[in-house]
Amino acid sequence: MTKRFQLVPCLAALICSGALLAPAPARAEEGMWTFDNPPLKQLQDKYHFTPSKEWLDHVRLSSVRLNDGGSGSFVSPHGLLLTNHHVARGQLQKNSTPEHDYLRDGFYAATPEQEMKSPDLEINVLVSMENVTSRVAAALRGARTPEAQFAARRAAMAGIERESQQKTGLRSDVVTLYQGGEYWLYRYKKYTDVRLVFAPEQQIAFFGGDSDNFTYPRYDLDMALFRVYEDGKPIDSKDYLKWNPKGAANNELVFVSGHPGSTARSDTVAQLEYVRDTALPNRIKILGSRIAVLQKYSAQGAEQALQAGSQIFNLANSYKAFEGEAKGLRDNSIMDKKRQEEADFKAKVVANPEWKAAYGSAWDAIAEAEKKMTGRAREVFYRALDSQLLSLASTIVDYVAEIKKPDGERLDGYHDSQLDSLKYRLFSPAPIYSGMDIARLAGSLELSLSELGPGDPYLRAVLNGRAPQQAAADLVNGTKMADPAVRRKLVDGGQAAVDASTDPMIVVARKLDPQRRELIKWTEDNVESVTQRAGEQLGRARFAVYGKSTYPDATFTLRLSYGQMKGYPMNGTEAPYKTTFYGLYDRAYSFDLASPFNLPPRYLEVRSRLDLATPLDCVTTNDIVGGNSGSPVINRNAELVGLIFDGNIESLVGDFVYDGETNRSVAVHTAAMAEALRKIYNAQRLVNELMGQ
Amino acid sequence: MTKRFQLVPCLAALICSGALLAPAPARAEEGMWTFDNPPLKQLQDKYHFTPSKEWLDHVRLSSVRLNDGGSGSFVSPHGLLLTNHHVARGQLQKNSTPEHDYLRDGFYAATPEQEMKSPDLEINVLVSMENVTSRVAAALRGARTPEAQFAARRAAMAGIERESQQKTGLRSDVVTLYQGGEYWLYRYKKYTDVRLVFAPEQQIAFFGGDSDNFTYPRYDLDMALFRVYEDGKPIDSKDYLKWNPKGAANNELVFVSGHPGSTARSDTVAQLEYVRDTALPNRIKILGSRIAVLQKYSAQGAEQALQAGSQIFNLANSYKAFEGEAKGLRDNSIMDKKRQEEADFKAKVVANPEWKAAYGSAWDAIAEAEKKMTGRAREVFYRALDSQLLSLASTIVDYVAEIKKPDGERLDGYHDSQLDSLKYRLFSPAPIYSGMDIARLAGSLELSLSELGPGDPYLRAVLNGRAPQQAAADLVNGTKMADPAVRRKLVDGGQAAVDASTDPMIVVARKLDPQRRELIKWTEDNVESVTQRAGEQLGRARFAVYGKSTYPDATFTLRLSYGQMKGYPMNGTEAPYKTTFYGLYDRAYSFDLASPFNLPPRYLEVRSRLDLATPLDCVTTNDIVGGNSGSPVINRNAELVGLIFDGNIESLVGDFVYDGETNRSVAVHTAAMAEALRKIYNAQRLVNELMGQ
């Protein structure tokens, strides 16, 4: 399965995203292109195809972003939305009970009335894009220092967002592209009434489990169908992708329209070294610890296992992804290539006196900032404690303080334009499991204690003399944060209510607040402001040197990638461009049906009715990363031929570099979805709707 | 498929075999053990199993070596012999005609009368083993220089072989084990009336072709059945392996009894560096050239394609194997480990004054010899011309000269005890295709010309002023060597007949003879004699330091290996311990039935009748290399559970090092053979015989 976007809780955005600098010129099939700048020349040269404006608008408006960290698309005129099971997984779990285990058994709404509301899923459709680079640039005039520019930039972006939201009522985000080479205002139509229509059993969606995750050949039906409602009725999704049950042929041109989360392809070598030597090792250590904590919790019983399942699933996914990234960065050939690219770029910049003066200092500035960051990295990583309730309390403490400031001066996440989505999550009625939260908090306190030592003031504020387990139990058992009404009341009561609260989690969050703010401020002043300015310099330098011939690093905004259905060299032989249902049964019986290669009962019962040669999964050369999960794969007629759900093991280094020889995205084939809905799930209602019948 | 033993024609044995020195102590599951020294302690400790003497004798006498370069076993009391299709391939091709293409269509003798004689297949059964180390050692006393020792050793070994053969009538080989730490007299019962009973279509035996070769998961039915006759009747094979149609369970203890060709696990670092930097790059270049020559020849028509098929098949197999070995040796972690082992061993030797005096100079002596070898390596590699007819002529020229000498002074291959087998091959009635021989000879002359230059006296003797193509055509078209009767007449006529011959191939072979002998003599005096003596020193040193706790390097003699049915980490996930018929169809349809993943027509016709969950292939941790092709896999009851046919891609470095984590042997499962014989080939007669019914 594909990496999910930002699964590691972050204190400051830069820790999870290495995406700061401008990319090298794009190679064949490479690229996550913005819809305002599709790779027309490459498409025409290689495939003799030029998408029209109507084609691009239609595909964009058929594409959907999910706040659970994935992508999707409309696949019928009545708001039917296709995405991955693993993107829907959180909602499935939140709706599950010991009596109704939708993860184990799947879900199918045989009638419209049975379609099941998701507790806190928000989806966004990108309805307009506007280049606001000159407005942001104008705001920076007069600001001299990186810190002053940082503040001015933040204020300008928040202002543009607020103005847009007030004028249009649409979710409005100013997006930084090309590391600040461009700024764009993206407006989204937002939907929050999203109902589950169909999901298969987790065991077939994620057949092969963590073992097969990020690999290919693959045999997963990683799909889910939602329906988007507004005012209690399914929306009219005028723009939707027509279903092509035949899929695409070997070597056929295909596109992926979705939301790659973040890449760091134009990071400087200094930044990559920070990621390789500091960020990734710490992330991997933290994830390993969290997984171990949750596995121990799961072992306590079936209910605990159900509660922790999604978390473990996501963490294990990130763990394997980070390990793949780390392996990629330890590969000297990749780093040597990066060094070479940087040397070439730098040589071109310094050869031109004007460019040299404007941009030449950027590399050293970034290297210096990364060095400073390394000095406080342990605090950044190990002060991020793992507790849903503490996280909610901290958000409330921040909220009431930030909301009093002028919009432009607030911390990121608390701008006017972001408040609706923030509150939607903050007041989510989704259950919070106190036993699990105790385990998580205690586990992360223990790890942090061993890393930062007992003298760390942040940890002392939480522990207050208690052992981690005791502190976690006291806090979780004493707090009322699990109740959305309590959270709402505190937010409504503002600073006074929060100051007066004796809820132990709020009390701790208040104590931690100055330290958290100090670290964020320090990071902004010493690292983010510097790398933002240097990033802008390098972004402009790249435009100057190479022209706008390329795509910006991924930012969890809508992108179009092109490629082909295509196998690749693997394991000494060839991986085929598709797999079949035969392969599903082969892999299951090859492991004697042992977990994670067991099959849901239905698959043993209906086997003889299936056409086993039906394509199941497939691979394409499209350039995707985490966040693309659930993206549609479409042909040149904008017909749906597949559903992205993963990248292969060779794609894990894709955050830093794209290798068209072996980097593959993995998709569910439309033929498999139709065969399964029809013959395994008897979901004829959906088949008819998908086929337009 | 497994590497075949010695596919590259060799001028001197050492060029193809790097096996000269004593191995490090064996690790878990590692080892190709001689039947006189099975790993009893390891088996008892890990598996609580101790094979009895009867068990060992029974397994040894059920095991068979084929002179086509593979292994096999008796599987019925009536001489039925199981081996790989790819071991039988040469015989199948020699019996094929444009009208009867047994490679394409397979072969099944529905009645005993239809069983089909193989033109030149010889099989050997190891009937006794005798330690003759002291006899060889005694012969060396008094010989001081390496050259004198070399001659004395050769004379002693030939004498022992001759004496044994005269006394017993059995094929008798003195085998050098532990690099001369031990010498053993192996006596073989030899059979030459070997008839084909069953072979499937090449396309299912080698499904996936060169792409899937040396890889796993795998879906090949790489089997063939012969029957061994004597005096026109099937032999009574009292010792044979009982068929176990269930195969072995996951993690079950299994053994492989077969003939690993050659390994170089105890080569010194200097020897490995020679292999890495000189031998392998040249072998790969030569193979690449020969494959290209034969592919061009094949493209001329269907008949040419049929003639060249086996050659290309074998060369491509070696090419992929050598590339895997080269990759392994370029892996610094492997070489570093070898350096570390050598340093440890050396430190222990020099720490003991007595050992130091006796063995301490061996490493430097070998390094010096390898350096000398490098100086003449180009001659060794590029004077080995590729022509079956020239090779026959050269053998005849050598034969009549060698036969006049005392046995002990002859070149290896011409000792009395070796003459029967030599003549069997020399007088083989198998067809020789003159068009192909012209192409091969011309191609290798061109390559050698570009490597050695037109001034090389060896090439000048062949070309005699002509272009390679012309010279090859003149020689091949002018010679009568293709006729076995002509060859026999020359041999019978002795030196006088050869001297008088005007056959152009004999004339050239005579001209080349002094140069060939000079190079062989130089190599013996400067390299072989030195490395043999140093090898003996190190072999004894290892016994002194580590005791006889290990196995000798492979020598194409019978060995027993133990291991488990077991998957392994692969491609970011797990490879299962077995595959199924489902997987065969998956892989075929995943490639839309395109070659080399097409299926023979039968497999499409009978599909619905098959139990697709039947295991097809499987992997074990047994330590095998090329030459083990066709070896039986047996359980602790000595029942047949599988048929070795390959190693995985990770096993290619097995010539130098064994890694139990990922090194796997690949076998056909007994269940698959039974299912196929019964339902696909309707070979009920054979099923009954195999099942003992």
PDB file of N, CA, C and O in Angstrom, chain B residues 464-494:
ATOM      1  N   ASN B 464      45.895 -19.025 -41.128  1.00  0.00           N
ATOM      2  CA  ASN B 464      46.768 -19.223 -42.286  1.00  0.00           C
ATOM      3  C   ASN B 464      46.461 -18.213 -43.377  1.00  0.00           C
ATOM      4  O   ASN B 464      46.301 -18.562 -44.546  1.00  0.00           O
ATOM      5  N   GLY B 465      46.317 -16.958 -42.974  1.00  0.00           N
ATOM      6  CA  GLY B 465      46.082 -15.896 -43.939  1.00  0.00           C
ATOM      7  C   GLY B 465      44.634 -15.657 -44.318  1.00  0.00           C
ATOM      8  O   GLY B 465      44.322 -14.696 -45.013  1.00  0.00           O
ATOM      9  N   ARG B 466      43.728 -16.539 -43.885  1.00  0.00           N
ATOM     10  CA  ARG B 466      42.314 -16.387 -44.264  1.00  0.00           C
ATOM     11  C   ARG B 466      41.553 -15.556 -43.236  1.00  0.00           C
ATOM     12  O   ARG B 466      41.957 -15.437 -42.078  1.00  0.00           O
ATOM     13  N   ALA B 467      40.433 -15.007 -43.667  1.00  0.00           N
ATOM     14  CA  ALA B 467      39.534 -14.360 -42.712  1.00  0.00           C
ATOM     15  C   ALA B 467      38.867 -15.452 -41.873  1.00  0.00           C
ATOM     16  O   ALA B 467      38.769 -16.614 -42.307  1.00  0.00           O
ATOM     17  N   PRO B 468      38.416 -15.112 -40.656  1.00  0.00           N
ATOM     18  CA  PRO B 468      37.820 -16.123 -39.769  1.00  0.00           C
ATOM     19  C   PRO B 468      36.710 -16.935 -40.435  1.00  0.00           C
ATOM     20  O   PRO B 468      36.686 -18.166 -40.346  1.00  0.00           O
ATOM     21  N   GLN B 469      35.816 -16.259 -41.121  1.00  0.00           N
ATOM     22  CA  GLN B 469      34.683 -16.964 -41.721  1.00  0.00           C
ATOM     23  C   GLN B 469      35.175 -17.969 -42.758  1.00  0.00           C
ATOM     24  O   GLN B 469      34.723 -19.120 -42.808  1.00  0.00           O
ATOM     25  N   GLN B 470      36.135 -17.532 -43.561  1.00  0.00           N
ATOM     26  CA  GLN B 470      36.670 -18.400 -44.618  1.00  0.00           C
ATOM     27  C   GLN B 470      37.398 -19.596 -44.008  1.00  0.00           C
ATOM     28  O   GLN B 470      37.197 -20.742 -44.417  1.00  0.00           O
ATOM     29  N   ALA B 471      38.227 -19.313 -43.023  1.00  0.00           N
ATOM     30  CA  ALA B 471      38.988 -20.391 -42.384  1.00  0.00           C
ATOM     31  C   ALA B 471      38.041 -21.420 -41.776  1.00  0.00           C
ATOM     32  O   ALA B 471      38.220 -22.635 -41.929  1.00  0.00           O
ATOM     33  N   ALA B 472      37.005 -20.926 -41.088  1.00  0.00           N
ATOM     34  CA  ALA B 472      36.064 -21.838 -40.442  1.00  0.00           C
ATOM     35  C   ALA B 472      35.343 -22.682 -41.482  1.00  0.00           C
ATOM     36  O   ALA B 472      35.185 -23.897 -41.326  1.00  0.00           O
ATOM     37  N   ALA B 473      34.910 -22.043 -42.559  1.00  0.00           N
ATOM     38  CA  ALA B 473      34.185 -22.780 -43.600  1.00  0.00           C
ATOM     39  C   ALA B 473      35.096 -23.819 -44.254  1.00  0.00           C
ATOM     40  O   ALA B 473      34.706 -24.980 -44.464  1.00  0.00           O
ATOM     41  N   ASP B 474      36.336 -23.432 -44.562  1.00  0.00           N
ATOM     42  CA  ASP B 474      37.279 -24.374 -45.168  1.00  0.00           C
ATOM     43  C   ASP B 474      37.482 -25.584 -44.267  1.00  0.00           C
ATOM     44  O   ASP B 474      37.425 -26.739 -44.714  1.00  0.00           O
ATOM     45  N   LEU B 475      37.734 -25.306 -43.003  1.00  0.00           N
ATOM     46  CA  LEU B 475      38.053 -26.391 -42.073  1.00  0.00           C
ATOM     47  C   LEU B 475      36.853 -27.326 -41.883  1.00  0.00           C
ATOM     48  O   LEU B 475      36.979 -28.546 -41.958  1.00  0.00           O
ATOM     49  N   VAL B 476      35.706 -26.753 -41.633  1.00  0.00           N
ATOM     50  CA  VAL B 476      34.535 -27.580 -41.333  1.00  0.00           C
ATOM     51  C   VAL B 476      34.073 -28.335 -42.579  1.00  0.00           C
ATOM     52  O   VAL B 476      33.743 -29.527 -42.512  1.00  0.00           O
ATOM     53  N   ASN B 477      34.064 -27.628 -43.703  1.00  0.00           N
ATOM     54  CA  ASN B 477      33.608 -28.297 -44.920  1.00  0.00           C
ATOM     55  C   ASN B 477      34.605 -29.338 -45.407  1.00  0.00           C
ATOM     56  O   ASN B 477      34.239 -30.307 -46.061  1.00  0.00           O
ATOM     57  N   GLY B 478      35.865 -29.116 -45.063  1.00  0.00           N
ATOM     58  CA  GLY B 478      36.883 -30.041 -45.551  1.00  0.00           C
ATOM     59  C   GLY B 478      37.099 -31.262 -44.674  1.00  0.00           C
ATOM     60  O   GLY B 478      37.668 -32.260 -45.121  1.00  0.00           O
ATOM     61  N   THR B 479      36.643 -31.217 -43.432  1.00  0.00           N
ATOM     62  CA  THR B 479      36.967 -32.299 -42.505  1.00  0.00           C
ATOM     63  C   THR B 479      35.958 -33.438 -42.578  1.00  0.00           C
ATOM     64  O   THR B 479      34.820 -33.252 -42.993  1.00  0.00           O
ATOM     65  N   LYS B 480      36.422 -34.625 -42.168  1.00  0.00           N
ATOM     66  CA  LYS B 480      35.519 -35.775 -42.065  1.00  0.00           C
ATOM     67  C   LYS B 480      35.249 -36.119 -40.592  1.00  0.00           C
ATOM     68  O   LYS B 480      34.722 -37.192 -40.279  1.00  0.00           O
ATOM     69  N   MET B 481      35.662 -35.245 -39.716  1.00  0.00           N
ATOM     70  CA  MET B 481      35.562 -35.508 -38.280  1.00  0.00           C
ATOM     71  C   MET B 481      34.131 -35.766 -37.791  1.00  0.00           C
ATOM     72  O   MET B 481      33.922 -36.336 -36.728  1.00  0.00           O
ATOM     73  N   ALA B 482      33.129 -35.302 -38.557  1.00  0.00           N
ATOM     74  CA  ALA B 482      31.751 -35.485 -38.120  1.00  0.00           C
ATOM     75  C   ALA B 482      31.346 -36.957 -38.122  1.00  0.00           C
ATOM     76  O   ALA B 482      30.374 -37.342 -37.472  1.00  0.00           O
ATOM     77  N   ASP B 483      32.102 -37.765 -38.821  1.00  0.00           N
ATOM     78  CA  ASP B 483      31.780 -39.193 -38.936  1.00  0.00           C
ATOM     79  C   ASP B 483      32.488 -39.974 -37.818  1.00  0.00           C
ATOM     80  O   ASP B 483      33.716 -40.038 -37.784  1.00  0.00           O
ATOM     81  N   PRO B 484      31.736 -40.618 -36.919  1.00  0.00           N
ATOM     82  CA  PRO B 484      32.373 -41.339 -35.807  1.00  0.00           C
ATOM     83  C   PRO B 484      33.315 -42.432 -36.296  1.00  0.00           C
ATOM     84  O   PRO B 484      34.334 -42.718 -35.649  1.00  0.00           O
ATOM     85  N   ALA B 485      33.000 -43.024 -37.450  1.00  0.00           N
ATOM     86  CA  ALA B 485      33.852 -44.104 -37.970  1.00  0.00           C
ATOM     87  C   ALA B 485      35.239 -43.574 -38.358  1.00  0.00           C
ATOM     88  O   ALA B 485      36.256 -44.233 -38.138  1.00  0.00           O
ATOM     89  N   VAL B 486      35.261 -42.364 -38.891  1.00  0.00           N
ATOM     90  CA  VAL B 486      36.537 -41.743 -39.241  1.00  0.00           C
ATOM     91  C   VAL B 486      37.359 -41.510 -37.985  1.00  0.00           C
ATOM     92  O   VAL B 486      38.578 -41.749 -37.947  1.00  0.00           O
ATOM     93  N   ARG B 487      36.682 -41.041 -36.963  1.00  0.00           N
ATOM     94  CA  ARG B 487      37.390 -40.758 -35.717  1.00  0.00           C
ATOM     95  C   ARG B 487      37.955 -42.053 -35.126  1.00  0.00           C
ATOM     96  O   ARG B 487      39.092 -42.123 -34.671  1.00  0.00           O
ATOM     97  N   ARG B 488      37.129 -43.085 -35.182  1.00  0.00           N
ATOM     98  CA  ARG B 488      37.566 -44.370 -34.626  1.00  0.00           C
ATOM     99  C   ARG B 488      38.772 -44.912 -35.396  1.00  0.00           C
ATOM    100  O   ARG B 488      39.730 -45.429 -34.803  1.00  0.00           O
ATOM    101  N   LYS B 489      38.746 -44.743 -36.703  1.00  0.00           N
ATOM    102  CA  LYS B 489      39.832 -45.256 -37.521  1.00  0.00           C
ATOM    103  C   LYS B 489      41.147 -44.548 -37.219  1.00  0.00           C
ATOM    104  O   LYS B 489      42.207 -45.173 -37.114  1.00  0.00           O
ATOM    105  N   LEU B 490      41.067 -43.259 -37.013  1.00  0.00           N
ATOM    106  CA  LEU B 490      42.269 -42.495 -36.657  1.00  0.00           C
ATOM    107  C   LEU B 490      42.825 -42.949 -35.317  1.00  0.00           C
ATOM    108  O   LEU B 490      44.026 -43.139 -35.153  1.00  0.00           O
ATOM    109  N   VAL B 491      41.924 -43.101 -34.342  1.00  0.00           N
ATOM    110  CA  VAL B 491      42.373 -43.527 -33.011  1.00  0.00           C
ATOM    111  C   VAL B 491      42.996 -44.917 -33.092  1.00  0.00           C
ATOM    112  O   VAL B 491      44.073 -45.173 -32.541  1.00  0.00           O
ATOM    113  N   ASP B 492      42.317 -45.785 -33.834  1.00  0.00           N
ATOM    114  CA  ASP B 492      42.841 -47.145 -33.961  1.00  0.00           C
ATOM    115  C   ASP B 492      44.181 -47.151 -34.696  1.00  0.00           C
ATOM    116  O   ASP B 492      45.069 -47.941 -34.398  1.00  0.00           O
ATOM    117  N   GLY B 493      44.329 -46.242 -35.654  1.00  0.00           N
ATOM    118  CA  GLY B 493      45.576 -46.163 -36.422  1.00  0.00           C
ATOM    119  C   GLY B 493      46.738 -45.575 -35.639  1.00  0.00           C
ATOM    120  O   GLY B 493      47.888 -45.619 -36.074  1.00  0.00           O
ATOM    121  N   GLY B 494      46.418 -44.927 -34.525  1.00  0.00           N
ATOM    122  CA  GLY B 494      47.473 -44.417 -33.655  1.00  0.00           C
ATOM    123  C   GLY B 494      48.243 -43.258 -34.270  1.00  0.00           C
ATOM    124  O   GLY B 494      47.807 -42.610 -35.230  1.00  0.00           O
TER     125      GLY B 494
END
